[in-house]
Coordinates of C-alpha atoms and ligand atoms in Angstrom, one line a residue:
X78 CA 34.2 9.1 4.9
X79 CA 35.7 10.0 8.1
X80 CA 35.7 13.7 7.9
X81 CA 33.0 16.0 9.2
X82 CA 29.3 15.2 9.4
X83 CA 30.2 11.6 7.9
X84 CA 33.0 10.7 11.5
X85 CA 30.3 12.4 13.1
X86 CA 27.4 9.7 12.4
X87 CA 29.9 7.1 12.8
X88 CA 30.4 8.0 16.2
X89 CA 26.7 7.5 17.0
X90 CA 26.2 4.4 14.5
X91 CA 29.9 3.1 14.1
X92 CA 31.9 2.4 11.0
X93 CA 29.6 -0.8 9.7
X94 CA 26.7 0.9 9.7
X95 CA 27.7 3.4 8.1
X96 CA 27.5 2.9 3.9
X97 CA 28.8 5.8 2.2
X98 CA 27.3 7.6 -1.1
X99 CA 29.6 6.3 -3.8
X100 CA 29.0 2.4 -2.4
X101 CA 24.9 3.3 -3.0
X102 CA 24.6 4.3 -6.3
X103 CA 25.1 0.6 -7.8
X104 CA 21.4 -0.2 -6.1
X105 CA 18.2 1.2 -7.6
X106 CA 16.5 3.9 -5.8
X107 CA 13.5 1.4 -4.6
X108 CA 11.1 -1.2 -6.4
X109 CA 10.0 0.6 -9.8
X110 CA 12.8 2.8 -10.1
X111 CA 16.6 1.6 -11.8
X112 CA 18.2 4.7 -11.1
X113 CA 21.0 4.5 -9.0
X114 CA 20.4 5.7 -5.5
X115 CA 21.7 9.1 -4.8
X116 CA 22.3 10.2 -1.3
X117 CA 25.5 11.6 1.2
X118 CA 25.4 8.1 3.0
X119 CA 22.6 5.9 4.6
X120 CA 22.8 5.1 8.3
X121 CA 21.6 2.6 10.2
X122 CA 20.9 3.5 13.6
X123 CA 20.2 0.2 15.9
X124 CA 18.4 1.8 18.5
X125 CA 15.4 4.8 19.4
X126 CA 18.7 7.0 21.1
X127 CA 20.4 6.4 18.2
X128 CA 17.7 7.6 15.7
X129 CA 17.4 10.8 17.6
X130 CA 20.8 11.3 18.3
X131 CA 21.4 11.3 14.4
X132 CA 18.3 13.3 13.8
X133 CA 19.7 16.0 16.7
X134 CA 22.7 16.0 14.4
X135 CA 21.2 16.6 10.8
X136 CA 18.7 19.1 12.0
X137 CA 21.9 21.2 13.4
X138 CA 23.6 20.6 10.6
X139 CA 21.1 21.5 8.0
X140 CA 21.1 17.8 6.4
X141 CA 18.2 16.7 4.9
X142 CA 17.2 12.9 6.3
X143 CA 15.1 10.3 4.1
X144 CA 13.8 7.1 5.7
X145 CA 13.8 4.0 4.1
X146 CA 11.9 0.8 4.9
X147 CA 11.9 -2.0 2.2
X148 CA 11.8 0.6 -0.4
X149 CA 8.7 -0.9 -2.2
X150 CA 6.9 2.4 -2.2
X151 CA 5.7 3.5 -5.7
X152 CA 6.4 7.2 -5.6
X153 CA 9.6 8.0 -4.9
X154 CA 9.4 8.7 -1.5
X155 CA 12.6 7.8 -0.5
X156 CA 14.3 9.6 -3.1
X157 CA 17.1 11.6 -1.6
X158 CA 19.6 13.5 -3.0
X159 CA 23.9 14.0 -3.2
X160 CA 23.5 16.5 0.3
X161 CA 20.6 14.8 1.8
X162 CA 21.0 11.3 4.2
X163 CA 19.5 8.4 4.1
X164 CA 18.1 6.6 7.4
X165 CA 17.5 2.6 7.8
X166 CA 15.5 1.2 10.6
X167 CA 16.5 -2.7 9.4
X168 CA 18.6 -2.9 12.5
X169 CA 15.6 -1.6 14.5
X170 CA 13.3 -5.1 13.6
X171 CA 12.6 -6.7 16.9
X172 CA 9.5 -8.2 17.2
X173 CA 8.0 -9.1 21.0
X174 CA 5.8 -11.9 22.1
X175 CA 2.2 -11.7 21.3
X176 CA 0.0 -10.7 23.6
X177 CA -2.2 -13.7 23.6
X178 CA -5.1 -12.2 25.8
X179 CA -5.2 -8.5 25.4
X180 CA -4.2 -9.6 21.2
X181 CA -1.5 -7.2 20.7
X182 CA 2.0 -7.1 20.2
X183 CA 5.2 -4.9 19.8
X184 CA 7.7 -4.5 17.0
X185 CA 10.2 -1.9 15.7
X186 CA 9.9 -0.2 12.2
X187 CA 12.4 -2.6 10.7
X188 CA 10.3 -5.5 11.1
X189 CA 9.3 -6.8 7.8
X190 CA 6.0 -7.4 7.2
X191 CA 5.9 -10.9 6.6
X192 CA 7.9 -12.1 9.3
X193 CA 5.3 -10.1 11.6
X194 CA 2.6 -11.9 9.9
X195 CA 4.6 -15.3 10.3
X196 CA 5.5 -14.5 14.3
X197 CA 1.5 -13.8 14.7
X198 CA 0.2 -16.6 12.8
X199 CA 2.4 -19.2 14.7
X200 CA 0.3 -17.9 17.8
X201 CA -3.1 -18.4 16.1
X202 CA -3.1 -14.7 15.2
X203 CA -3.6 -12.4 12.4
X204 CA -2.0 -8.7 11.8
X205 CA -4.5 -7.2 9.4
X206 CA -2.3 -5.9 7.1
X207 CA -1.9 -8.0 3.9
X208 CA 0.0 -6.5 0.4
X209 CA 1.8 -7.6 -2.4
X210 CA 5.3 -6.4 -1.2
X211 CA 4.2 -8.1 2.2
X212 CA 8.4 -9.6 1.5
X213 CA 10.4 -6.6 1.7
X214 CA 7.8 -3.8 3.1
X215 CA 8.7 -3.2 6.5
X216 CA 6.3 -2.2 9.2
X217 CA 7.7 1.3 9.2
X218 CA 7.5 2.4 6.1
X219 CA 3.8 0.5 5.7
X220 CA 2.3 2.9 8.6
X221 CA 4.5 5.7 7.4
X222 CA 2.4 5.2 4.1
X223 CA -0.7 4.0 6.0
X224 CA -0.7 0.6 3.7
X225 CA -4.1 -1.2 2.8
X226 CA -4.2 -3.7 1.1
X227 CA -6.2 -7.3 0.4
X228 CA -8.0 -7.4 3.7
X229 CA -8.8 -3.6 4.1
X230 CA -12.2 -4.7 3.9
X231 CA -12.4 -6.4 7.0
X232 CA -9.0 -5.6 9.5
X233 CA -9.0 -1.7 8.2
X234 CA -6.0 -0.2 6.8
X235 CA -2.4 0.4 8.5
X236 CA -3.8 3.1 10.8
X237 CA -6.2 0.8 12.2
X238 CA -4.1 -1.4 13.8
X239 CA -1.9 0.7 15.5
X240 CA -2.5 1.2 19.3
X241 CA 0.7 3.0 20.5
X242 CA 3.3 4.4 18.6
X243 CA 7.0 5.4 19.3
X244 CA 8.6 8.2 16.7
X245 CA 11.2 10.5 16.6
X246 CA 10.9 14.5 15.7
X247 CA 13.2 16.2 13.5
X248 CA 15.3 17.7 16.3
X249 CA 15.6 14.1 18.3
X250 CA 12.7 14.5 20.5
X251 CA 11.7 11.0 21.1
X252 CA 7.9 10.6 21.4
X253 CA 6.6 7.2 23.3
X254 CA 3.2 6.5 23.5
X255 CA 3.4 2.9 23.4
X256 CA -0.1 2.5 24.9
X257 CA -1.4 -1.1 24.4
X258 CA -5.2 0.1 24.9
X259 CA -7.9 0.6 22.0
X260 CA -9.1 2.9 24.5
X261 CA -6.9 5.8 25.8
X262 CA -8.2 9.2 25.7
X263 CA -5.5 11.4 27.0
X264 CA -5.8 14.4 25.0
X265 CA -4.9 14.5 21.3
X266 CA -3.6 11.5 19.3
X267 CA -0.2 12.2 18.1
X268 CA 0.5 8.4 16.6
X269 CA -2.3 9.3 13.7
X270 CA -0.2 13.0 12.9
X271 CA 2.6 10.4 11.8
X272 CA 1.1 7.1 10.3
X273 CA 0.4 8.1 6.7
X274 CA 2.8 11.3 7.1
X275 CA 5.7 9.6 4.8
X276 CA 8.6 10.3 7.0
X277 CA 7.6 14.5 6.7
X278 CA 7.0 14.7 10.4
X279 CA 8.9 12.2 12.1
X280 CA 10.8 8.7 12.1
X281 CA 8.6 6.1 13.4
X282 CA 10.7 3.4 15.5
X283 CA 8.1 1.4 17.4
X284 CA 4.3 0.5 17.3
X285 CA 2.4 -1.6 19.4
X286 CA -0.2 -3.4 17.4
X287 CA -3.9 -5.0 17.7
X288 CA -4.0 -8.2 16.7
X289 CA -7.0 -10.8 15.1
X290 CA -8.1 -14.1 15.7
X291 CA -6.4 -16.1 12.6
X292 CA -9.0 -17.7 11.1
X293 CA -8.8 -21.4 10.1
X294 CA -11.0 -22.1 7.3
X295 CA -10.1 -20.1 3.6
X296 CA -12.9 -20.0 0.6
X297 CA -12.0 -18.6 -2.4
X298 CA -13.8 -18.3 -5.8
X299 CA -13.6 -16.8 -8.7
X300 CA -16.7 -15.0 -10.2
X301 CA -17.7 -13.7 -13.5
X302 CA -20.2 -10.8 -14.1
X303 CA -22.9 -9.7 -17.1
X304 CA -22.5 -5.8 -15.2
X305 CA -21.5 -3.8 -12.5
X306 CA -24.7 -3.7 -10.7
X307 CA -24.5 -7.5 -10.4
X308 CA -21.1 -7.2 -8.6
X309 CA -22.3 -4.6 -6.4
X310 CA -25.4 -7.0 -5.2
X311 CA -22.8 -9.7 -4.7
X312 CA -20.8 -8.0 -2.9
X313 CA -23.4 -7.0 -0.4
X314 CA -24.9 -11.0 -0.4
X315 CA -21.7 -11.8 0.4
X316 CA -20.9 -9.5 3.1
X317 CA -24.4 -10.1 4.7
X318 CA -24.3 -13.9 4.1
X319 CA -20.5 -14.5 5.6
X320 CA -21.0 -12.7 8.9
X321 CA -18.1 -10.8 8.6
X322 CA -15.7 -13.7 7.4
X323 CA -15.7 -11.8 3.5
X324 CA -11.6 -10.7 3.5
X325 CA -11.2 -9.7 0.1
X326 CA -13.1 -8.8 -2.5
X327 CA -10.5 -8.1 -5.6
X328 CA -12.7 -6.8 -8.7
X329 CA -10.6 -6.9 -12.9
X330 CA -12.2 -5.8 -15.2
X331 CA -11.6 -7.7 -18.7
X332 CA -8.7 -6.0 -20.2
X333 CA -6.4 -7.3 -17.2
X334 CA -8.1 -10.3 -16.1
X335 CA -8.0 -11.8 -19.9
X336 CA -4.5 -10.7 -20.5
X337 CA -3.3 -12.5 -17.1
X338 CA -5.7 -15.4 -17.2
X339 CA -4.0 -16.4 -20.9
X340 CA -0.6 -15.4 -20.2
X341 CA -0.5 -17.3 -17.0
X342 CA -2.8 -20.5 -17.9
X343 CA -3.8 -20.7 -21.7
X344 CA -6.7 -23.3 -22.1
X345 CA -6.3 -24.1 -18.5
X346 CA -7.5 -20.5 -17.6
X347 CA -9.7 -21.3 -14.7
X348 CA -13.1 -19.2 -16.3
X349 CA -13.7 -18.4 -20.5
X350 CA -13.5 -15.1 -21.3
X351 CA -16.3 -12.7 -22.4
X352 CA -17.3 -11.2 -19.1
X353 CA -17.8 -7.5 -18.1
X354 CA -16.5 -8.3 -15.0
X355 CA -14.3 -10.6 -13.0
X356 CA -13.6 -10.9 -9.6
X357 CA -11.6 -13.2 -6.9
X358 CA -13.3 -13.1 -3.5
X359 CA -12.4 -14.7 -0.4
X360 CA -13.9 -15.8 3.2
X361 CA -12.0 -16.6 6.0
X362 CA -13.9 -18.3 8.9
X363 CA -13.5 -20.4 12.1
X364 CA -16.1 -23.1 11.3
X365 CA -14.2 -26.1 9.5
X366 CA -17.6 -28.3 9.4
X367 CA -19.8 -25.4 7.8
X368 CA -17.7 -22.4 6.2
X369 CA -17.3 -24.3 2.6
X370 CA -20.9 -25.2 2.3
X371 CA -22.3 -21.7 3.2
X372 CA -19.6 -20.0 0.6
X373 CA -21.0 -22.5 -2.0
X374 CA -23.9 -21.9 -1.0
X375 CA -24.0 -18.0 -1.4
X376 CA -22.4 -18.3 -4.6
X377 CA -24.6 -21.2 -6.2
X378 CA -27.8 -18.5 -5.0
X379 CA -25.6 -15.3 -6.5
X380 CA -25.8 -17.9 -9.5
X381 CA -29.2 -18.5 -9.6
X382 CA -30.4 -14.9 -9.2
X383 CA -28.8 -14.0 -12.4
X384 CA -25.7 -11.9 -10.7
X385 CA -22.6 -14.1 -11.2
X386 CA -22.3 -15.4 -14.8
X387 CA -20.1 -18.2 -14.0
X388 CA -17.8 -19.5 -10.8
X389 CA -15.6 -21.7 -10.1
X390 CA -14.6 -22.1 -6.5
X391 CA -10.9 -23.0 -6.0
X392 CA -10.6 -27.0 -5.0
X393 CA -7.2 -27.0 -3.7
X394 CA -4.3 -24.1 -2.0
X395 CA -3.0 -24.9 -5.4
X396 CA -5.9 -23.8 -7.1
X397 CA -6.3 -20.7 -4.5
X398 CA -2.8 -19.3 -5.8
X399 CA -3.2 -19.7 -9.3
X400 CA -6.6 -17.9 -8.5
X401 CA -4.1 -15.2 -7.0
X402 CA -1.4 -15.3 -9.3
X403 CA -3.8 -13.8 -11.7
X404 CA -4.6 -10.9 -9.3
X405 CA -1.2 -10.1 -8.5
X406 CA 1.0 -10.7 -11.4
X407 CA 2.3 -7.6 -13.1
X408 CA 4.4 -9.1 -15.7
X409 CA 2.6 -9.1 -18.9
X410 CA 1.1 -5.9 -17.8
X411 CA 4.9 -4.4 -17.6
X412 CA 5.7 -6.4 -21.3
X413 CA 2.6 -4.6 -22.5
X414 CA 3.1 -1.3 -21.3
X415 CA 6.5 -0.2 -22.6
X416 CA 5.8 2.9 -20.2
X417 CA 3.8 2.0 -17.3
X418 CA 1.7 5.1 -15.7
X419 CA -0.3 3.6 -12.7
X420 CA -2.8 5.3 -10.0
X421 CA -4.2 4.4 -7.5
X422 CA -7.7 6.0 -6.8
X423 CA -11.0 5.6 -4.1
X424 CA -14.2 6.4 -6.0
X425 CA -17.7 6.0 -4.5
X426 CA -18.4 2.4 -5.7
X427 CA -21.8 3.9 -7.0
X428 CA -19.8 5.5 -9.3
X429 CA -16.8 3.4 -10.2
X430 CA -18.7 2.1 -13.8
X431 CA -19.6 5.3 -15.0
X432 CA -16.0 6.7 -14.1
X433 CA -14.0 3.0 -15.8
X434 CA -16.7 4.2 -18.7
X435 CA -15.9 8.1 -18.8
X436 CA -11.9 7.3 -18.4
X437 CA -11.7 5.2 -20.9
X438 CA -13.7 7.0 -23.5
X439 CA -11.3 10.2 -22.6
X440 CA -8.1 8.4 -22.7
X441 CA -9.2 7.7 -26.8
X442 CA -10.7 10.5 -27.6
X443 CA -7.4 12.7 -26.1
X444 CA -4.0 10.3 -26.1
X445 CA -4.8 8.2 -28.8
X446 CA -2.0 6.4 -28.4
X447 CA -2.5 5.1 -25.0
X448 CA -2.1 1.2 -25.5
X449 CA -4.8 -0.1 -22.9
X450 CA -6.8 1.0 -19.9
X451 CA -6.4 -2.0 -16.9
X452 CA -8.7 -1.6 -14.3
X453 CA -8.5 -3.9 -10.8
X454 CA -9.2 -3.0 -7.0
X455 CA -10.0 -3.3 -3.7
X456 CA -14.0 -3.5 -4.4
X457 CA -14.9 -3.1 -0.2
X458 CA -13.0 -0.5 0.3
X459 CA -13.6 1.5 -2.9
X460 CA -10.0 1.6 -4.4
X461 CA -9.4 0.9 -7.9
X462 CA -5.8 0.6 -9.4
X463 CA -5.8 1.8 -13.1
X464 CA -3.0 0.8 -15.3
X465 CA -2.1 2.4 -18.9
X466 CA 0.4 2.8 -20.7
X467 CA 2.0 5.1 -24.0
X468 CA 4.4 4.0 -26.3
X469 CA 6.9 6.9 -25.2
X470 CA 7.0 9.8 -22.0
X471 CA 5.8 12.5 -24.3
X472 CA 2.0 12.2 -23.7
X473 CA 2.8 11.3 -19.5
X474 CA 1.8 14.6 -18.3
X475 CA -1.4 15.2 -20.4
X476 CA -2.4 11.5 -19.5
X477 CA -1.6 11.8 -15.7
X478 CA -3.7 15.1 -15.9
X479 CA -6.8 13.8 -17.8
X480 CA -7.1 10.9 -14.5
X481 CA -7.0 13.3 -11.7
X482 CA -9.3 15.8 -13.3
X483 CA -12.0 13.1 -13.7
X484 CA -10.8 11.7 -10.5
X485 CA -11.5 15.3 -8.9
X486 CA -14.7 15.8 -11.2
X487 CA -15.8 12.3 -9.5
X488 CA -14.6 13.9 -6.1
X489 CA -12.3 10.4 -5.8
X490 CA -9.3 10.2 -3.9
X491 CA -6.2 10.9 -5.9
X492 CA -3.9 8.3 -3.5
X493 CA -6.0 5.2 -2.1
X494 CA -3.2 3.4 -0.4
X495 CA 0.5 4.3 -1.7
X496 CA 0.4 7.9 0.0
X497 CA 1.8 11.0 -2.0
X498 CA 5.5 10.9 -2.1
X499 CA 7.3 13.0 -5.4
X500 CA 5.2 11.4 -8.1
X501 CA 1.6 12.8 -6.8
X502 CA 3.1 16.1 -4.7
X503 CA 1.9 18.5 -7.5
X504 CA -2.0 17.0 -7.7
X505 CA -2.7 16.5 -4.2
X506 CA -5.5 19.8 -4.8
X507 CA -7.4 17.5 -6.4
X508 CA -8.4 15.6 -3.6
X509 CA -7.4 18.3 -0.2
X510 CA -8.7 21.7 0.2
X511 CA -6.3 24.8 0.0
X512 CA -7.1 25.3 3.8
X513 CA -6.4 21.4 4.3
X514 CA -2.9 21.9 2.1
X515 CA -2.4 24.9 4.0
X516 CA -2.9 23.1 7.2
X517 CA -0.7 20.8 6.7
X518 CA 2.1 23.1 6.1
X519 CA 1.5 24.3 9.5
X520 CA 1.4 20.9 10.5
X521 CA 4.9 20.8 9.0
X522 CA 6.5 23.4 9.9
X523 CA 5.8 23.2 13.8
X524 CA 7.4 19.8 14.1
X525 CA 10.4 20.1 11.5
X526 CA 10.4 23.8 11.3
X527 CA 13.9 23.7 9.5
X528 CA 12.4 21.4 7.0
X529 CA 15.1 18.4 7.6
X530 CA 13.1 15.5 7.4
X531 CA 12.2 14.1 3.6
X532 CA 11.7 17.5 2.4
X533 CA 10.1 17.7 -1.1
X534 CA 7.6 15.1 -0.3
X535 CA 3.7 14.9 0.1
X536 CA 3.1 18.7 0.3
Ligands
FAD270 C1 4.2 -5.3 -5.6 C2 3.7 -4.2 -4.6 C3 2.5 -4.3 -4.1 C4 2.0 -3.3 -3.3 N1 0.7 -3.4 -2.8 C5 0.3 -2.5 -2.0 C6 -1.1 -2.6 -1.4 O1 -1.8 -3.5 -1.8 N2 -1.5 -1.6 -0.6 C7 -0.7 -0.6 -0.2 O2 -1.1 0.2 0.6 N3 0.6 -0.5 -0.7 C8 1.1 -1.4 -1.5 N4 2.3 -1.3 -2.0 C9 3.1 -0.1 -1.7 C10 4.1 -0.4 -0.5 O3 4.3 -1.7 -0.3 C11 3.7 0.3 0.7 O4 3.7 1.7 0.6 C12 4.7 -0.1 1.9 O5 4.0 -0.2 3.0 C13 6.0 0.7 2.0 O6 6.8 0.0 2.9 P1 8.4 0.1 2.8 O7 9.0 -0.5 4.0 O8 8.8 -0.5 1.5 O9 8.6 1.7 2.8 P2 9.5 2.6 1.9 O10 9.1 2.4 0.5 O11 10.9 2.3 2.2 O12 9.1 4.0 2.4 C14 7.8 4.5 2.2 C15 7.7 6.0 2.7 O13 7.7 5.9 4.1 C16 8.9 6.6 4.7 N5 9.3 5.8 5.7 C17 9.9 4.5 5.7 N6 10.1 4.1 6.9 C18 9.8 5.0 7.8 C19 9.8 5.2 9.2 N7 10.2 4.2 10.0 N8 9.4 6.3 9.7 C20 8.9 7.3 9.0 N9 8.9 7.3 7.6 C21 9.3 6.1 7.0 C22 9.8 6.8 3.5 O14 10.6 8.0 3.6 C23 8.9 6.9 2.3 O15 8.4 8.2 2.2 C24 2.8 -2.2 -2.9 C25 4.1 -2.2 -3.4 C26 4.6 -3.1 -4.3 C27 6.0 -3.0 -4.8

């Protein structure tokens, strides 16, 4: 521990923030994964100097770095290895005051996603970032993976909120462009090389953010659908119709809706089953005395033209979060599923049916032994989540390799929101161009030419 490279980082860190290989393997590597994690040490730097002066180390030193936010990425892109060192921002989590006028605010990569949300939304503001692992994700690691989410729809996705960014290079250049403006043309923008990068190019540290309005009102209903087309044209009256207030717009089709609609409430299940679709769809809005009577409204005329089925529009936050709970609860999907193979695609929404329709019909045609084909997503921003599962790994490979041929065949995105990692390195070609993979590598090897940080990963 205190010989060589390992006395060295303690010098720059000191001893307690230091935690040594042997003391990490009894944690899993991150959120989906139980094996133990495998690295030389992990480091916690607690300031920008710090970060680079560790970085100026490994690079010298040949030692591979891996950052790690909350670790709730889903393809292994903070897996390390015995040589290779592992590199915490948690210490690095301050979050400034909001800017109440210009709506911005600052905050290092440690930050944790939620508490940012909480430290806006005391202030009567929103950060437009919203997910599932909104607990432990950190800000970091959510624009090193450029994270979407439940209200890409309407804020954008991670990239779009950043204004300024601050980020280490491989050999402990610090870059600081913490520019509070949404407009600042001063030659090229670096931040946007880094934010979705997945630690390859640099170690983010710092962002200054563009903040919302937090709305005060919250609709939400849950819709049922005889076809796709119908959820389309509701979509679009609901877009139209809300001015802008529509935040989320979380299509399931029956396979995972039904299962989690039982499981979760029984009889009580808020709508019967026998839909083609389902969906959960949400308004946030700033007029108390007329929000709830133009959502009802829209829906009750969605109704009457034919396009929802049946609707019930959630009563109580009680009601909202059972609403949700069956949108974002895994476990009887994980009981199902003895082995769980997920993706995590963008279609053109034109084309999402026929592709749910072509997938499925593969899937039992070529791995007959696939249990079940779940389909859910971000509708606005046309990102579906698939979910299947097989019995044993054997058939992993041929099934991972029937979903991004059709996803390439359907010129879809093979990686929507949860960025490349390990698990999706070897079918980014079906989504990039050899000159754009090729590209990249350039990218790459200008600004870690020795290949230090979180090699392996993305390309
Ligand atoms: C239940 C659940 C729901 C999720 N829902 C969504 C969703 O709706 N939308 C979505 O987009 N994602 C979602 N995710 C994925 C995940 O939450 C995001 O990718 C998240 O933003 C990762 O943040 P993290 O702090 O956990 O990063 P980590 O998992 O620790 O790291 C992610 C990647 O970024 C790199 N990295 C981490 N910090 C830095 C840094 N400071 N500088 C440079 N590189 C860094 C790591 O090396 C790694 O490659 C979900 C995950 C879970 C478990």
């Amino acid at each position: 521990m205190t010989s060589g490279i390992l006395s060295e980082l303690v010098a720059i860190v000191g001893e307690r923030h230091l935690v040594p290989g042997e003391t990490l393997r009894t944690r899993p590597l991150d959120f989906w994964t139980d094996d133990p994690t495998i690295a030389l040490a992990l480091v916690k730097p607690g300031s920008t100097a710090e970060v680079s002066a560790v970085l100026a180390l490994c690079d010298d030193r040949g030692i591979a770095v891996v950052a790690e936010g909350g670790r709730t990425n889903l393809n292994q892109g903070t897996r390390a290895d015995e040589t290779s060192l592992l590199l915490s921002l948690e210490r690095l989590n301050a979050i400034g005051v909001p800017d109440e006028g210009a709506l911005t605010i600052e905050a290092g990569a440690g930050a944790v996603v939620q508490t940012l949300q909480e430290r806006c939304a005391d202030r009567g503001l929103r950060f437009g970032l919203d997910f599932g692992a909104r607990g432990s994700a950190t800000l970091g690691g959510a624009l090193a993976t450029n994270a979407g989410g439940f209200q890409a729809m309407r804020y954008g996705v991670a990239r779009d909120q950043v204004l300024g960014l601050e980020c280490v290079l491989a050999d402990g250049t610090v870059l600081r462009h913490l520019s509070p403006y949404a407009k600042d043309n001063t030659g090229y923008d670096l931040k946007q090389l880094f934010i979705g990068s997945e630690g390859t190019l640099g170690i983010i540290t710092r962002a200054v953010l563009k903040l919302h309005p937090a709305p005060v009102t919250v609709n939400t209903a849950l819709l049922a659908f005889p076809d796709f087309d119908c959820v389309t044209r509701t979509l679009g009256r609901l877009r139209r119709g809300l001015h802008g207030t529509l935040s989320s717009f979380e299509i399931m089709w029956p396979a995972f809706f039904e299962l989690n609609a039982a499981t979760l409430f029984g009889a009580r299940r808020p709508l019967p089953p026998g839909a083609a679709l389902y969906a959960l769809c949400e308004a946030e809005g700033f007029e108390p005395d007329g929000d709830g009577a133009l959502f009802e409204a829209l829906v009750g005329a969605a109704l009457e033209a034919g396009d929802v089925g049946d609707a019930v529009i959630a009563q109580s936050s009680r009601q909202r979060d059972e609403f949700w709970r069956i949108r974002e609860d895994f476990e009887a999907e994980q009981a199902l599923f003895p082995v769980l193979i997920d993706f995590d695609i963008s279609l053109p929404l034109a084309r999402m049916d026929a592709f749910v329709g072509e997938l499925d019909a593969a899937l039992r045609r070529e791995i007959p032994d696939v249990i079940a084909l779940h389909v859910l997503g971000h509708l606005g921003d046309g990102n579906l989540h698939l979910t299947t599962g097989l019995p044993t790994t054997e058939r992993r490979g041929a099934l991972k390799a029937l979903v991004y041929g059709l996803v390439a065949r359907y010129r879809g995105s093979i990686s929507a929101e949860h960025g490349i990692g390990l698990l999706k390195r070897d079918y980014l070609h079906h989504s990039r161009e050899p000159a754009e993979i090729a590209t990249m590598r350039r990218l790459k090897a200008a600004l870690d030419p020795r290949g230090t940080l979180n090699p392996g990963k993305v390309i």
